[in-house]
Coordinates of N, CA, C and O in Angstrom, one line a residue:
X98 N 23.2 1.9 24.7 CA 23.5 0.6 24.3 C 23.1 0.3 22.9 O 23.5 0.9 21.9
X99 N 22.2 -0.7 22.8 CA 21.7 -1.2 21.5 C 20.9 -0.1 20.7 O 21.1 0.0 19.5
X100 N 20.1 0.7 21.4 CA 19.3 1.7 20.7 C 20.2 2.8 20.1 O 20.0 3.2 19.0
X101 N 21.3 3.2 20.9 CA 22.2 4.2 20.3 C 22.9 3.6 19.1 O 23.1 4.3 18.1
X102 N 23.4 2.3 19.2 CA 24.1 1.7 18.1 C 23.1 1.6 16.8 O 23.5 1.9 15.7
X103 N 21.9 1.3 17.1 CA 20.9 1.2 15.9 C 20.7 2.5 15.3 O 20.7 2.6 14.1
X104 N 20.6 3.6 16.1 CA 20.5 4.9 15.5 C 21.7 5.3 14.7 O 21.6 5.9 13.7
X105 N 22.9 5.0 15.3 CA 24.1 5.3 14.5 C 24.2 4.5 13.2 O 24.6 5.0 12.2
X106 N 23.8 3.2 13.3 CA 23.8 2.4 12.0 C 22.8 3.0 11.0 O 23.1 3.0 9.9
X107 N 21.6 3.4 11.5 CA 20.6 3.9 10.6 C 21.1 5.2 10.0 O 21.0 5.5 8.8
X108 N 21.7 6.1 10.8 CA 22.3 7.3 10.3 C 23.4 7.1 9.3 O 23.5 7.7 8.3
X109 N 24.2 6.1 9.6 CA 25.3 5.8 8.7 C 24.8 5.3 7.3 O 25.3 5.7 6.3
X110 N 23.7 4.5 7.4 CA 23.1 4.0 6.1 C 22.6 5.1 5.3 O 22.8 5.1 4.1
X111 N 22.0 6.1 5.9 CA 21.4 7.2 5.1 C 22.4 8.3 4.7 O 22.0 9.2 3.9
X112 N 23.6 8.3 5.3 CA 24.5 9.4 5.0 C 25.8 8.8 4.3 O 26.6 9.6 3.9
X113 N 26.0 7.5 4.3 CA 27.2 6.9 3.7 C 27.0 6.7 2.2 O 26.1 5.9 1.9
X114 N 27.7 7.3 1.4 CA 27.5 7.1 -0.1 C 27.8 5.7 -0.5 O 27.3 5.3 -1.6
X115 N 28.6 5.0 0.2 CA 28.9 3.6 -0.2 C 27.8 2.6 0.2 O 27.8 1.5 -0.2
X116 N 26.8 3.1 1.0 CA 25.7 2.2 1.5 C 24.9 1.7 0.3 O 24.4 0.6 0.3
X117 N 24.8 2.6 -0.8 CA 24.0 2.2 -1.9 C 24.6 1.0 -2.6 O 23.9 0.3 -3.3
X118 N 25.9 0.6 -2.4 CA 26.5 -0.5 -3.0 C 26.0 -1.8 -2.4 O 25.9 -2.8 -3.1
X119 N 25.8 -1.9 -1.1 CA 25.4 -3.1 -0.4 C 23.9 -3.3 -0.2 O 23.5 -4.4 0.1
X120 N 23.2 -2.2 -0.3 CA 21.7 -2.3 0.0 C 21.0 -3.2 -1.0 O 20.2 -4.1 -0.6
X121 N 21.3 -3.1 -2.4 CA 20.7 -4.1 -3.3 C 21.0 -5.5 -3.0 O 20.2 -6.4 -3.1
X122 N 22.3 -5.8 -2.6 CA 22.7 -7.2 -2.3 C 21.9 -7.7 -1.1 O 21.5 -8.8 -1.0
X123 N 21.7 -6.8 -0.1 CA 21.0 -7.1 1.1 C 19.5 -7.4 0.8 O 18.9 -8.4 1.2
X124 N 19.0 -6.5 -0.1 CA 17.6 -6.7 -0.5 C 17.4 -8.0 -1.2 O 16.4 -8.8 -1.0
X125 N 18.3 -8.4 -2.1 CA 18.2 -9.7 -2.8 C 18.3 -10.9 -1.8 O 17.6 -11.8 -2.0
X126 N 19.2 -10.8 -0.8 CA 19.3 -11.8 0.2 C 18.0 -12.0 1.0 O 17.6 -13.1 1.3
X127 N 17.4 -10.8 1.4 CA 16.2 -10.9 2.2 C 15.1 -11.4 1.3 O 14.2 -12.2 1.8
X128 N 15.0 -11.1 0.0 CA 14.0 -11.6 -0.9 C 14.1 -13.1 -1.0 O 13.2 -13.9 -0.9
X129 N 15.4 -13.6 -1.1 CA 15.6 -15.1 -1.3 C 15.2 -15.8 0.0 O 14.5 -16.8 0.0
X130 N 15.5 -15.2 1.2 CA 15.1 -15.8 2.5 C 13.6 -15.8 2.6 O 13.1 -16.8 3.1
X131 N 13.0 -14.8 2.2 CA 11.5 -14.7 2.3 C 10.9 -15.8 1.4 O 9.9 -16.5 1.9
X132 N 11.4 -16.0 0.2 CA 10.9 -17.0 -0.6 C 11.1 -18.4 0.0 O 10.2 -19.3 -0.1
X133 N 12.2 -18.7 0.6 CA 12.5 -20.0 1.2 C 11.5 -20.2 2.3 O 11.0 -21.3 2.5
X134 N 11.3 -19.2 3.1 CA 10.4 -19.4 4.3 C 8.9 -19.6 3.8 O 8.2 -20.4 4.3
X135 N 8.6 -18.9 2.7 CA 7.2 -18.9 2.3 C 6.9 -20.2 1.6 O 5.7 -20.6 1.6
X136 N 7.8 -20.9 1.0 CA 7.5 -22.1 0.2 C 7.2 -23.3 1.2 O 6.7 -24.3 0.7
X137 N 7.3 -23.1 2.5 CA 6.9 -24.1 3.4 C 5.4 -24.2 3.5 O 4.8 -25.2 3.8
X138 N 4.7 -23.1 3.1 CA 3.2 -23.1 3.1 C 2.7 -23.3 1.7 O 3.4 -23.0 0.8
X139 N 1.5 -23.9 1.6 CA 0.9 -24.1 0.3 C 0.4 -22.8 -0.2 O -0.4 -22.1 0.5
X140 N 0.8 -22.4 -1.4 CA 0.4 -21.1 -2.0 C 0.4 -20.0 -1.0 O -0.6 -19.4 -0.7
X141 N 1.6 -19.7 -0.6 CA 1.8 -18.6 0.4 C 1.3 -17.3 -0.1 O 1.4 -16.9 -1.2
X142 N 0.8 -16.5 0.9 CA 0.3 -15.1 0.6 C 1.4 -14.2 1.0 O 1.8 -14.2 2.2
X143 N 1.8 -13.3 0.1 CA 2.9 -12.4 0.4 C 2.3 -11.0 0.2 O 1.7 -10.7 -0.8
X144 N 2.5 -10.1 1.2 CA 2.1 -8.7 1.1 C 3.3 -7.9 0.7 O 4.3 -7.9 1.4
X145 N 3.2 -7.1 -0.4 CA 4.3 -6.3 -0.8 C 3.9 -4.8 -0.6 O 2.9 -4.4 -1.1
X146 N 4.7 -4.1 0.2 CA 4.6 -2.7 0.4 C 5.3 -2.1 -0.8 O 6.5 -2.1 -0.9
X147 N 4.5 -1.5 -1.7 CA 5.0 -1.3 -3.1 C 6.1 -0.3 -3.3 O 6.9 -0.5 -4.2
X148 N 6.1 0.9 -2.7 CA 7.1 1.9 -3.1 C 8.6 1.3 -3.2 O 9.1 0.9 -2.2
X149 N 9.1 1.3 -4.4 CA 10.4 0.8 -4.6 C 10.6 -0.7 -4.8 O 11.6 -1.3 -4.7
X150 N 9.5 -1.4 -5.0 CA 9.5 -2.9 -5.0 C 9.3 -3.5 -6.4 O 9.1 -4.7 -6.5
X151 N 9.5 -2.8 -7.4 CA 9.2 -3.3 -8.8 C 9.9 -4.6 -9.1 O 9.2 -5.5 -9.5
X152 N 11.2 -4.7 -9.0 CA 11.9 -5.9 -9.3 C 11.5 -7.1 -8.5 O 11.3 -8.2 -9.0
X153 N 11.4 -6.9 -7.2 CA 11.0 -8.0 -6.3 C 9.6 -8.5 -6.6 O 9.4 -9.7 -6.6
X154 N 8.7 -7.6 -6.9 CA 7.3 -8.0 -7.2 C 7.3 -8.7 -8.5 O 6.7 -9.8 -8.6
X155 N 8.0 -8.3 -9.6 CA 8.1 -9.0 -10.8 C 8.7 -10.4 -10.6 O 8.2 -11.4 -11.2
X156 N 9.7 -10.5 -9.8 CA 10.4 -11.8 -9.5 C 9.4 -12.8 -8.8 O 9.3 -14.0 -9.2
X157 N 8.6 -12.3 -7.9 CA 7.7 -13.1 -7.1 C 6.6 -13.6 -8.1 O 6.1 -14.7 -8.0
X158 N 6.1 -12.7 -8.9 CA 5.0 -13.0 -9.9 C 5.5 -14.1 -10.9 O 4.8 -15.0 -11.3
X159 N 6.8 -13.9 -11.3 CA 7.4 -14.9 -12.2 C 7.7 -16.2 -11.6 O 7.8 -17.2 -12.3
X160 N 7.9 -16.3 -10.3 CA 8.2 -17.5 -9.6 C 7.0 -18.5 -9.6 O 7.2 -19.7 -9.6
X161 N 5.8 -18.0 -9.6 CA 4.6 -18.8 -9.7 C 4.4 -19.5 -8.3 O 5.3 -19.6 -7.5
X162 N 3.2 -19.9 -8.1 CA 2.8 -20.6 -6.8 C 2.7 -19.6 -5.6 O 2.5 -20.1 -4.5
X163 N 2.8 -18.3 -5.8 CA 2.7 -17.4 -4.8 C 1.5 -16.5 -5.0 O 1.1 -16.1 -6.1
X164 N 0.8 -16.2 -3.9 CA -0.3 -15.2 -4.0 C 0.2 -13.9 -3.5 O 0.4 -13.7 -2.4
X165 N 0.4 -13.0 -4.5 CA 1.1 -11.7 -4.2 C 0.0 -10.7 -4.0 O -0.9 -10.5 -4.9
X166 N 0.0 -10.0 -2.9 CA -0.9 -8.9 -2.6 C -0.1 -7.6 -2.6 O 0.9 -7.5 -1.9
X167 N -0.6 -6.6 -3.3 CA 0.1 -5.4 -3.4 C -0.5 -4.3 -2.6 O -1.8 -4.1 -2.8
X168 N 0.2 -3.7 -1.7 CA -0.3 -2.6 -0.9 C 0.4 -1.3 -1.5 O 1.6 -1.2 -1.3
X169 N -0.4 -0.5 -2.2 CA 0.2 0.6 -2.9 C -0.7 1.8 -2.8 O -1.8 1.7 -2.5
X170 N -0.1 2.9 -3.1 CA -0.8 4.2 -3.3 C 0.1 5.1 -4.1 O 0.9 5.9 -3.5
X171 N 0.1 5.1 -5.4 CA 1.0 5.9 -6.3 C 0.9 7.4 -5.9 O 1.9 8.0 -6.1
X172 N -0.2 7.8 -5.5 CA -0.3 9.3 -5.2 C 0.5 9.7 -4.0 O 0.7 10.8 -3.7
X173 N 1.0 8.7 -3.2 CA 1.8 8.9 -2.0 C 3.3 8.8 -2.3 O 4.1 9.1 -1.5
X174 N 3.6 8.4 -3.5 CA 5.0 8.2 -3.9 C 5.4 9.0 -5.1 O 6.0 8.6 -6.0
X175 N 5.2 10.3 -4.9 CA 5.6 11.3 -6.0 C 6.9 11.9 -5.7 O 7.2 12.4 -4.6
X176 N 7.9 11.8 -6.7 CA 9.2 12.2 -6.5 C 9.2 13.7 -6.1 O 8.6 14.5 -6.6
X177 N 10.0 14.0 -5.1 CA 10.2 15.3 -4.5 C 9.2 15.7 -3.5 O 9.3 16.7 -2.8
X178 N 8.2 14.8 -3.2 CA 7.2 15.1 -2.2 C 6.9 13.9 -1.4 O 6.0 13.9 -0.5
X179 N 7.6 12.7 -1.6 CA 7.3 11.5 -0.9 C 7.8 11.3 0.5 O 7.2 10.6 1.3
X180 N 8.9 12.0 0.8 CA 9.5 11.8 2.2 C 8.9 12.9 3.1 O 9.0 14.1 2.9
X181 N 8.4 12.4 4.3 CA 7.9 13.4 5.3 C 9.1 14.1 6.0 O 10.2 13.5 6.0
X182 N 8.9 15.3 6.6 CA 9.9 15.9 7.3 C 10.3 14.9 8.5 O 9.5 14.3 9.1
X183 N 11.6 14.9 8.8 CA 12.1 14.1 9.9 C 11.9 12.6 9.7 O 11.9 11.8 10.6
X184 N 11.9 12.1 8.4 CA 11.7 10.7 8.1 C 12.8 9.8 8.6 O 12.7 8.7 8.9
X185 N 14.0 10.4 8.6 CA 15.2 9.6 9.0 C 15.1 9.1 10.4 O 15.3 7.9 10.7
X186 N 14.6 9.9 11.3 CA 14.5 9.5 12.7 C 13.1 9.0 13.0 O 12.9 8.4 14.1
X187 N 12.1 9.4 12.2 CA 10.7 9.1 12.4 C 10.1 9.7 13.6 O 9.1 9.3 14.1
X188 N 10.8 10.7 14.2 CA 10.3 11.4 15.3 C 9.3 12.5 14.8 O 9.6 13.2 13.8
X189 N 8.2 12.6 15.5 CA 7.2 13.6 15.1 C 6.6 13.5 13.7 O 6.0 14.4 13.2
X190 N 6.7 12.3 13.1 CA 6.2 12.1 11.8 C 4.7 11.8 11.9 O 4.3 10.9 12.7
X191 N 3.9 12.5 11.1 CA 2.4 12.3 11.2 C 2.1 11.1 10.3 O 2.6 10.9 9.2
X192 N 1.2 10.2 10.9 CA 0.8 9.0 10.2 C -0.5 9.0 9.4 O -0.9 8.1 8.8
X193 N -1.2 10.1 9.6 CA -2.5 10.3 8.9 C -2.5 11.6 8.2 O -2.0 12.6 8.7
X194 N -3.2 11.6 7.0 CA -3.2 12.8 6.2 C -3.7 14.0 6.9 O -3.1 15.1 6.8
X195 N -4.8 13.9 7.6 CA -5.4 15.0 8.3 C -4.4 15.6 9.4 O -4.3 16.8 9.5
X196 N -3.7 14.7 10.1 CA -2.7 15.2 11.1 C -1.6 15.9 10.4 O -1.1 16.9 10.9
X197 N -1.1 15.4 9.3 CA 0.0 16.0 8.5 C -0.4 17.3 8.0 O 0.3 18.3 8.0
X198 N -1.7 17.4 7.5 CA -2.1 18.7 7.0 C -2.2 19.7 8.1 O -1.8 20.9 7.9
X199 N -2.8 19.3 9.2 CA -2.9 20.2 10.4 C -1.5 20.7 10.9 O -1.4 21.8 11.4
X200 N -0.5 19.8 10.8 CA 0.8 20.2 11.2 C 1.6 21.0 10.2 O 2.7 21.4 10.4
X201 N 1.0 21.3 9.1 CA 1.6 22.1 8.0 C 2.6 21.4 7.2 O 3.5 22.0 6.7
X202 N 2.5 20.1 7.1 CA 3.5 19.3 6.3 C 3.4 19.7 4.8 O 4.5 19.6 4.1
X203 N 2.3 20.2 4.3 CA 2.2 20.5 2.9 C 2.8 21.8 2.6 O 2.4 22.4 1.6
X204 N 3.7 22.3 3.4 CA 4.4 23.6 3.1 C 5.9 23.3 2.8 O 6.4 22.3 3.2
X205 N 6.5 24.3 2.3 CA 7.9 24.3 2.1 C 8.6 24.5 3.4 O 8.4 25.5 4.1
X206 N 9.4 23.5 3.8 CA 10.0 23.5 5.1 C 11.5 23.9 4.9 O 12.2 23.2 4.2
X207 N 11.9 24.9 5.6 CA 13.3 25.4 5.4 C 14.3 24.3 5.7 O 14.3 23.7 6.8
X208 N 15.2 24.1 4.8 CA 16.3 23.1 5.0 C 15.9 21.7 4.7 O 16.7 20.8 4.8
X209 N 14.6 21.5 4.5 CA 14.1 20.1 4.3 C 13.3 19.9 3.0 O 12.9 18.8 2.8
X210 N 13.2 20.9 2.3 CA 12.5 20.7 1.0 C 11.0 20.7 1.2 O 10.5 21.1 2.2
X211 N 10.3 20.3 0.2 CA 8.8 20.3 0.2 C 8.4 18.9 0.4 O 8.8 18.0 -0.2
X212 N 7.4 18.7 1.3 CA 6.8 17.4 1.5 C 5.3 17.6 1.3 O 4.8 18.7 1.2
X213 N 4.6 16.5 1.2 CA 3.2 16.6 1.0 C 2.5 15.8 2.1 O 3.1 14.9 2.7
X214 N 1.3 16.1 2.4 CA 0.6 15.4 3.4 C 0.2 14.0 2.9 O -0.2 13.1 3.6
X215 N 0.4 13.8 1.6 CA 0.3 12.5 1.0 C 1.7 12.0 0.7 O 2.3 12.2 -0.3
X216 N 2.3 11.4 1.8 CA 3.7 10.9 1.7 C 3.8 9.5 2.1 O 2.8 8.8 2.5
X217 N 5.0 8.9 2.2 CA 5.1 7.5 2.5 C 4.8 7.1 3.9 O 4.4 6.0 4.2
X218 N 4.8 8.1 4.8 CA 4.4 7.8 6.2 C 2.9 7.7 6.3 O 2.3 6.9 6.9
X219 N 2.2 8.7 5.6 CA 0.7 8.7 5.7 C 0.2 7.5 4.8 O -1.0 7.1 5.1
X220 N 1.0 7.0 3.9 CA 0.5 5.8 3.2 C 0.3 4.7 4.2 O -0.6 3.9 4.1
X221 N 1.2 4.6 5.2 CA 1.0 3.5 6.2 C -0.3 3.7 7.0 O -1.0 2.7 7.2
X222 N -0.7 4.9 7.3 CA -1.9 5.2 7.9 C -3.1 4.8 7.0 O -4.2 4.4 7.5
X223 N -3.0 4.9 5.7 CA -4.0 4.5 4.8 C -4.1 3.0 4.6 O -5.2 2.4 4.5
X224 N -2.9 2.3 4.6 CA -2.9 0.9 4.4 C -3.2 0.0 5.6 O -3.8 -1.0 5.4
X225 N -2.9 0.5 6.8 CA -3.1 -0.3 8.0 C -4.2 0.2 8.9 O -4.2 1.4 9.3
X226 N -5.1 -0.7 9.2 CA -6.2 -0.3 10.1 C -5.9 -1.0 11.5 O -6.0 -2.2 11.6
X227 N -5.4 -0.2 12.4 CA -4.9 -0.8 13.7 C -6.0 -1.5 14.5 O -5.8 -2.6 15.0
X228 N -7.3 -1.0 14.6 CA -8.3 -1.7 15.4 C -8.6 -3.1 14.9 O -8.7 -4.0 15.6
X229 N -8.6 -3.3 13.6 CA -8.9 -4.6 13.0 C -7.6 -5.4 12.7 O -7.7 -6.6 12.4
X230 N -6.5 -4.7 12.7 CA -5.2 -5.4 12.3 C -5.2 -5.8 10.9 O -4.6 -6.8 10.5
X231 N -5.8 -5.1 10.0 CA -5.9 -5.4 8.6 C -5.0 -4.5 7.7 O -4.9 -3.3 8.1
X232 N -4.5 -5.0 6.7 CA -3.7 -4.3 5.7 C -4.5 -4.2 4.4 O -5.0 -5.3 3.9
X233 N -4.8 -3.0 3.9 CA -5.5 -2.9 2.7 C -4.6 -3.2 1.5 O -3.6 -2.5 1.3
X234 N -4.9 -4.2 0.7 CA -4.1 -4.6 -0.4 C -5.0 -5.3 -1.5 O -6.2 -5.6 -1.2
X235 N -4.4 -5.5 -2.6 CA -5.2 -6.2 -3.7 C -4.3 -7.4 -4.2 O -3.1 -7.2 -4.3
X236 N -5.0 -8.5 -4.4 CA -4.2 -9.6 -4.9 C -4.0 -9.4 -6.4 O -4.9 -9.1 -7.1
X237 N -2.7 -9.5 -6.8 CA -2.4 -9.4 -8.2 C -2.9 -10.5 -9.0 O -2.8 -11.7 -8.6
X238 N -3.6 -10.4 -10.1 CA -3.7 -9.2 -11.0 C -5.0 -8.3 -10.7 O -5.2 -7.4 -11.4
X239 N -5.7 -8.6 -9.6 CA -6.9 -7.8 -9.3 C -6.5 -6.4 -9.0 O -5.4 -6.1 -8.5
X240 N -7.3 -5.4 -9.2 CA -7.0 -4.0 -8.9 C -8.0 -3.5 -7.8 O -8.1 -2.3 -7.6
X241 N -8.7 -4.4 -7.2 CA -9.7 -4.0 -6.2 C -9.1 -4.2 -4.8 O -8.9 -5.3 -4.3
X242 N -8.7 -3.1 -4.1 CA -8.1 -3.2 -2.8 C -9.2 -3.6 -1.7 O -10.3 -3.1 -1.8
X243 N -8.8 -4.5 -0.9 CA -9.6 -5.0 0.2 C -8.8 -5.1 1.5 O -7.6 -5.5 1.4
X244 N -9.4 -4.9 2.7 CA -8.7 -5.2 3.9 C -8.4 -6.7 4.1 O -9.3 -7.5 3.9
X245 N -7.2 -7.0 4.4 CA -6.8 -8.4 4.6 C -6.2 -8.5 6.0 O -5.4 -7.6 6.4
X246 N -6.6 -9.5 6.8 CA -5.9 -9.6 8.1 C -4.4 -9.7 8.0 O -3.9 -10.5 7.2
X247 N -3.7 -8.9 8.7 CA -2.2 -8.9 8.6 C -1.6 -10.3 8.9 O -0.7 -10.7 8.3
X248 N -2.3 -11.0 9.8 CA -1.8 -12.3 10.2 C -2.0 -13.4 9.1 O -1.4 -14.5 9.2
X249 N -2.8 -13.1 8.1 CA -3.0 -14.0 7.0 C -1.9 -14.1 6.0 O -1.9 -15.0 5.1
X250 N -0.9 -13.2 6.1 CA 0.2 -13.2 5.1 C 1.3 -14.0 5.7 O 1.7 -14.0 6.9
X251 N 2.0 -14.7 4.8 CA 3.2 -15.5 5.1 C 4.3 -14.6 5.4 O 5.2 -14.9 6.3
X252 N 4.5 -13.6 4.7 CA 5.5 -12.6 4.9 C 5.2 -11.3 4.3 O 4.3 -11.1 3.5
X253 N 6.0 -10.3 4.7 CA 5.8 -8.9 4.2 C 7.1 -8.5 3.5 O 8.2 -8.7 4.1
X254 N 7.0 -8.1 2.3 CA 8.2 -7.7 1.5 C 8.1 -6.2 1.3 O 7.0 -5.8 0.8
X255 N 9.1 -5.5 1.6 CA 9.1 -4.0 1.3 C 10.1 -3.6 0.3 O 11.2 -4.1 0.3
X256 N 9.7 -2.7 -0.6 CA 10.7 -2.1 -1.5 C 11.6 -1.2 -0.7 O 11.4 -1.0 0.5
X257 N 12.5 -0.6 -1.4 CA 13.5 0.3 -0.7 C 12.8 1.5 0.1 O 13.0 1.7 1.3
X258 N 11.9 2.2 -0.7 CA 11.2 3.3 0.0 C 10.2 2.9 0.9 O 10.0 3.5 2.0
X259 N 9.5 1.8 0.6 CA 8.6 1.2 1.5 C 9.2 0.7 2.8 O 8.6 0.8 3.9
X260 N 10.4 0.2 2.7 CA 11.2 -0.2 3.9 C 11.7 1.0 4.7 O 11.9 0.9 5.9
X261 N 12.1 2.1 4.1 CA 12.7 3.2 4.7 C 11.7 4.0 5.5 O 12.0 4.5 6.6
X262 N 10.5 4.2 5.0 CA 9.5 5.1 5.6 C 8.2 4.3 6.0 O 7.7 4.4 7.1
X263 N 7.6 3.6 5.1 CA 6.3 3.0 5.3 C 6.3 1.9 6.3 O 5.4 1.9 7.2
X264 N 7.3 1.0 6.3 CA 7.4 0.0 7.3 C 7.6 0.5 8.7 O 6.8 0.1 9.6
X265 N 8.5 1.5 9.0 CA 8.6 2.0 10.3 C 7.3 2.7 10.7 O 6.9 2.7 11.9
X266 N 6.6 3.4 9.8 CA 5.4 4.0 10.1 C 4.3 3.0 10.5 O 3.5 3.2 11.4
X267 N 4.3 1.8 9.8 CA 3.4 0.8 10.2 C 3.7 0.3 11.6 O 2.7 0.1 12.4
X268 N 4.9 0.1 12.0 CA 5.3 -0.3 13.3 C 4.8 0.8 14.3 O 4.3 0.4 15.4
X269 N 5.0 2.1 14.0 CA 4.6 3.1 14.9 C 3.1 3.1 15.1 O 2.5 3.4 16.1
X270 N 2.4 2.9 14.0 CA 0.9 2.9 14.0 C 0.3 1.7 14.8 O -0.8 1.8 15.2
X271 N 1.1 0.6 15.0 CA 0.6 -0.5 15.7 C 0.6 -0.3 17.2 O 0.0 -1.0 17.9
X272 N 1.4 0.7 17.7 CA 1.5 0.9 19.1 C 0.2 1.4 19.7 O -0.6 2.0 19.2

Protein backbone atom coordinates (compact mmCIF):
# COMPACT_ATOMS: atom_id res chain seq x y z
CA UNK A 1 0.00 0.00 0.00
CA UNK A 2 1.40 3.29 1.21
CA UNK A 3 4.92 2.02 1.93
CA UNK A 4 5.24 0.56 -1.58
CA UNK A 5 4.01 3.84 -3.13
CA UNK A 6 6.46 5.86 -1.01
CA UNK A 7 9.34 3.65 -2.12
CA UNK A 8 8.29 4.04 -5.74
CA UNK A 9 8.00 7.83 -5.33
CA UNK A 10 11.42 7.94 -3.65
CA UNK A 11 12.94 5.83 -6.44
CA UNK A 12 11.32 7.99 -9.11
CA UNK A 13 12.69 11.15 -7.50
CA UNK A 14 16.24 9.84 -7.55
CA UNK A 15 16.12 8.34 -11.05
CA UNK A 16 13.90 10.83 -12.90
CA UNK A 17 16.03 13.50 -14.66
CA UNK A 18 13.06 15.91 -14.62
CA UNK A 19 12.85 15.72 -10.80
CA UNK A 20 15.63 18.30 -10.58
CA UNK A 21 13.25 20.85 -12.09
CA UNK A 22 10.64 20.71 -9.33
CA UNK A 23 12.83 19.98 -6.28
CA UNK A 24 14.06 23.63 -5.96
CA UNK A 25 10.46 24.90 -6.18
CA UNK A 26 9.40 22.42 -3.51
CA UNK A 27 12.35 23.46 -1.31
CA UNK A 28 11.38 27.14 -1.65
CA UNK A 29 7.77 26.34 -0.74
CA UNK A 30 8.85 24.32 2.32
CA UNK A 31 11.19 27.13 3.39
CA UNK A 32 8.36 29.69 3.11
CA UNK A 33 6.01 27.45 5.11
CA UNK A 34 8.66 26.96 7.80
CA UNK A 35 9.14 30.72 8.10
CA UNK A 36 5.39 31.30 8.42
CA UNK A 37 5.10 28.68 11.15
CA UNK A 38 8.16 29.95 12.99
CA UNK A 39 7.06 33.59 13.07
CA UNK A 40 4.31 32.63 15.52
CA UNK A 41 6.96 32.27 18.23
CA UNK A 42 9.11 35.11 19.49
CA UNK A 43 12.66 34.86 18.06
CA UNK A 44 12.15 31.30 16.87
CA UNK A 45 15.07 28.89 16.93
CA UNK A 46 15.69 27.09 13.66
CA UNK A 47 18.05 24.17 13.28
CA UNK A 48 19.57 23.88 9.80
CA UNK A 49 21.07 20.55 8.73
CA UNK A 50 23.74 22.16 6.61
CA UNK A 51 24.70 19.95 3.65
CA UNK A 52 23.19 21.72 0.64
CA UNK A 53 21.45 24.49 2.61
CA UNK A 54 23.50 27.53 1.60
CA UNK A 55 20.74 29.62 0.01
CA UNK A 56 18.14 28.79 2.66
CA UNK A 57 20.57 29.62 5.48
CA UNK A 58 21.52 32.96 3.89
CA UNK A 59 17.81 33.80 3.41
CA UNK A 60 17.00 33.01 7.06
CA UNK A 61 19.93 35.06 8.32
CA UNK A 62 18.87 37.92 6.07
CA UNK A 63 15.25 37.74 7.29
CA UNK A 64 16.26 38.81 10.80
CA UNK A 65 14.46 37.93 14.01
CA UNK A 66 15.44 34.27 13.73
CA UNK A 67 17.92 32.37 15.86
CA UNK A 68 19.61 30.12 13.32
CA UNK A 69 21.53 27.11 14.60
CA UNK A 70 23.76 25.33 12.12
CA UNK A 71 24.36 21.58 12.41
CA UNK A 72 27.28 20.91 10.12
CA UNK A 73 30.33 18.80 9.52
CA UNK A 74 32.22 19.82 6.37
CA UNK A 75 34.49 16.80 6.63
CA UNK A 76 31.38 14.60 6.13
CA UNK A 77 30.31 16.38 2.93
CA UNK A 78 33.24 15.84 0.55
CA UNK A 79 32.27 15.44 -3.10
CA UNK A 80 32.71 11.87 -4.32
CA UNK A 81 32.75 10.41 -0.80
CA UNK A 82 29.63 11.89 0.87
CA UNK A 83 26.99 9.29 0.00
CA UNK A 84 27.07 5.98 1.90
CA UNK A 85 26.47 2.71 0.04
CA UNK A 86 22.71 1.98 -0.28
CA UNK A 87 21.77 5.55 0.67
CA UNK A 88 18.75 5.54 -1.66
CA UNK A 89 16.96 2.84 0.36
CA UNK A 90 18.80 3.57 3.66
CA UNK A 91 18.91 -0.20 4.25
CA UNK A 92 22.00 -1.41 6.07
CA UNK A 93 23.39 2.14 6.23
CA UNK A 94 25.76 2.58 9.16
CA UNK A 95 25.00 5.60 11.36
CA UNK A 96 28.27 5.75 13.29
CA UNK A 97 31.79 6.12 11.97
CA UNK A 98 33.16 3.12 13.87
CA UNK A 99 30.36 0.86 12.54
CA UNK A 100 30.92 2.14 8.99
CA UNK A 101 34.66 1.54 9.26
CA UNK A 102 34.07 -1.99 10.62
CA UNK A 103 31.66 -2.71 7.74
CA UNK A 104 34.35 -1.69 5.22
CA UNK A 105 32.55 1.42 3.98
CA UNK A 106 35.86 3.19 3.41
CA UNK A 107 36.66 0.88 0.52
CA UNK A 108 35.92 1.05 -3.18
CA UNK A 109 32.59 -0.78 -3.60
CA UNK A 110 32.03 -2.38 -6.99
CA UNK A 111 29.26 -0.61 -8.89
CA UNK A 112 28.75 1.98 -6.14
CA UNK A 113 31.89 4.07 -6.23
CA UNK A 114 33.89 5.06 -3.20
CA UNK A 115 32.36 6.14 0.06
CA UNK A 116 33.95 7.22 3.28
CA UNK A 117 33.11 6.30 6.85
CA UNK A 118 32.77 10.09 7.23
CA UNK A 119 29.62 10.46 5.13
CA UNK A 120 26.23 12.16 5.40
CA UNK A 121 24.67 9.21 7.28
CA UNK A 122 27.42 9.11 9.90
CA UNK A 123 27.05 12.88 10.19
CA UNK A 124 23.61 12.16 11.69
CA UNK A 125 25.26 9.91 14.27
CA UNK A 126 27.63 12.73 15.16
CA UNK A 127 24.94 15.43 15.32
CA UNK A 128 22.22 13.59 17.23
CA UNK A 129 22.59 12.10 20.71
CA UNK A 130 19.64 9.70 21.08
CA UNK A 131 19.79 9.20 24.89
CA UNK A 132 19.58 12.94 25.60
CA UNK A 133 17.54 13.88 22.51
CA UNK A 134 20.03 16.66 21.71
CA UNK A 135 21.28 17.95 18.37
CA UNK A 136 24.83 19.33 18.32
CA UNK A 137 24.71 22.71 16.62
CA UNK A 138 26.05 26.22 16.91
CA UNK A 139 24.04 29.43 16.86
CA UNK A 140 25.17 31.62 13.96
CA UNK A 141 27.51 33.59 14.08
CA UNK A 142 29.11 31.54 16.91
CA UNK A 143 31.38 28.71 15.82
CA UNK A 144 31.18 26.77 19.09
CA UNK A 145 29.00 23.66 18.68
CA UNK A 146 26.92 22.68 21.72
CA UNK A 147 24.25 20.06 22.33
CA UNK A 148 20.78 21.64 22.12
CA UNK A 149 17.56 19.82 23.06
CA UNK A 150 15.85 18.88 19.79
CA UNK A 151 12.50 19.97 21.26
CA UNK A 152 13.83 23.52 21.74
CA UNK A 153 13.83 24.21 18.00
CA UNK A 154 10.79 25.71 16.28
CA UNK A 155 11.58 23.80 13.11
CA UNK A 156 14.23 21.82 11.30
CA UNK A 157 15.32 22.93 7.81
CA UNK A 158 17.38 20.56 5.69
CA UNK A 159 19.40 21.33 2.61
CA UNK A 160 19.08 18.99 -0.34
CA UNK A 161 21.82 16.55 0.70
CA UNK A 162 20.91 16.95 4.36
CA UNK A 163 17.34 16.01 3.47
CA UNK A 164 18.30 13.07 1.24
CA UNK A 165 20.62 11.28 3.64
CA UNK A 166 21.15 13.01 7.01
CA UNK A 167 17.47 13.53 7.91
CA UNK A 168 16.46 9.88 7.21
CA UNK A 169 19.53 8.78 9.20
CA UNK A 170 18.36 10.99 12.10
CA UNK A 171 14.97 9.29 11.98
CA UNK A 172 16.63 5.85 11.95
CA UNK A 173 18.86 6.87 14.86
CA UNK A 174 15.85 7.88 16.98
CA UNK A 175 14.38 4.37 16.92
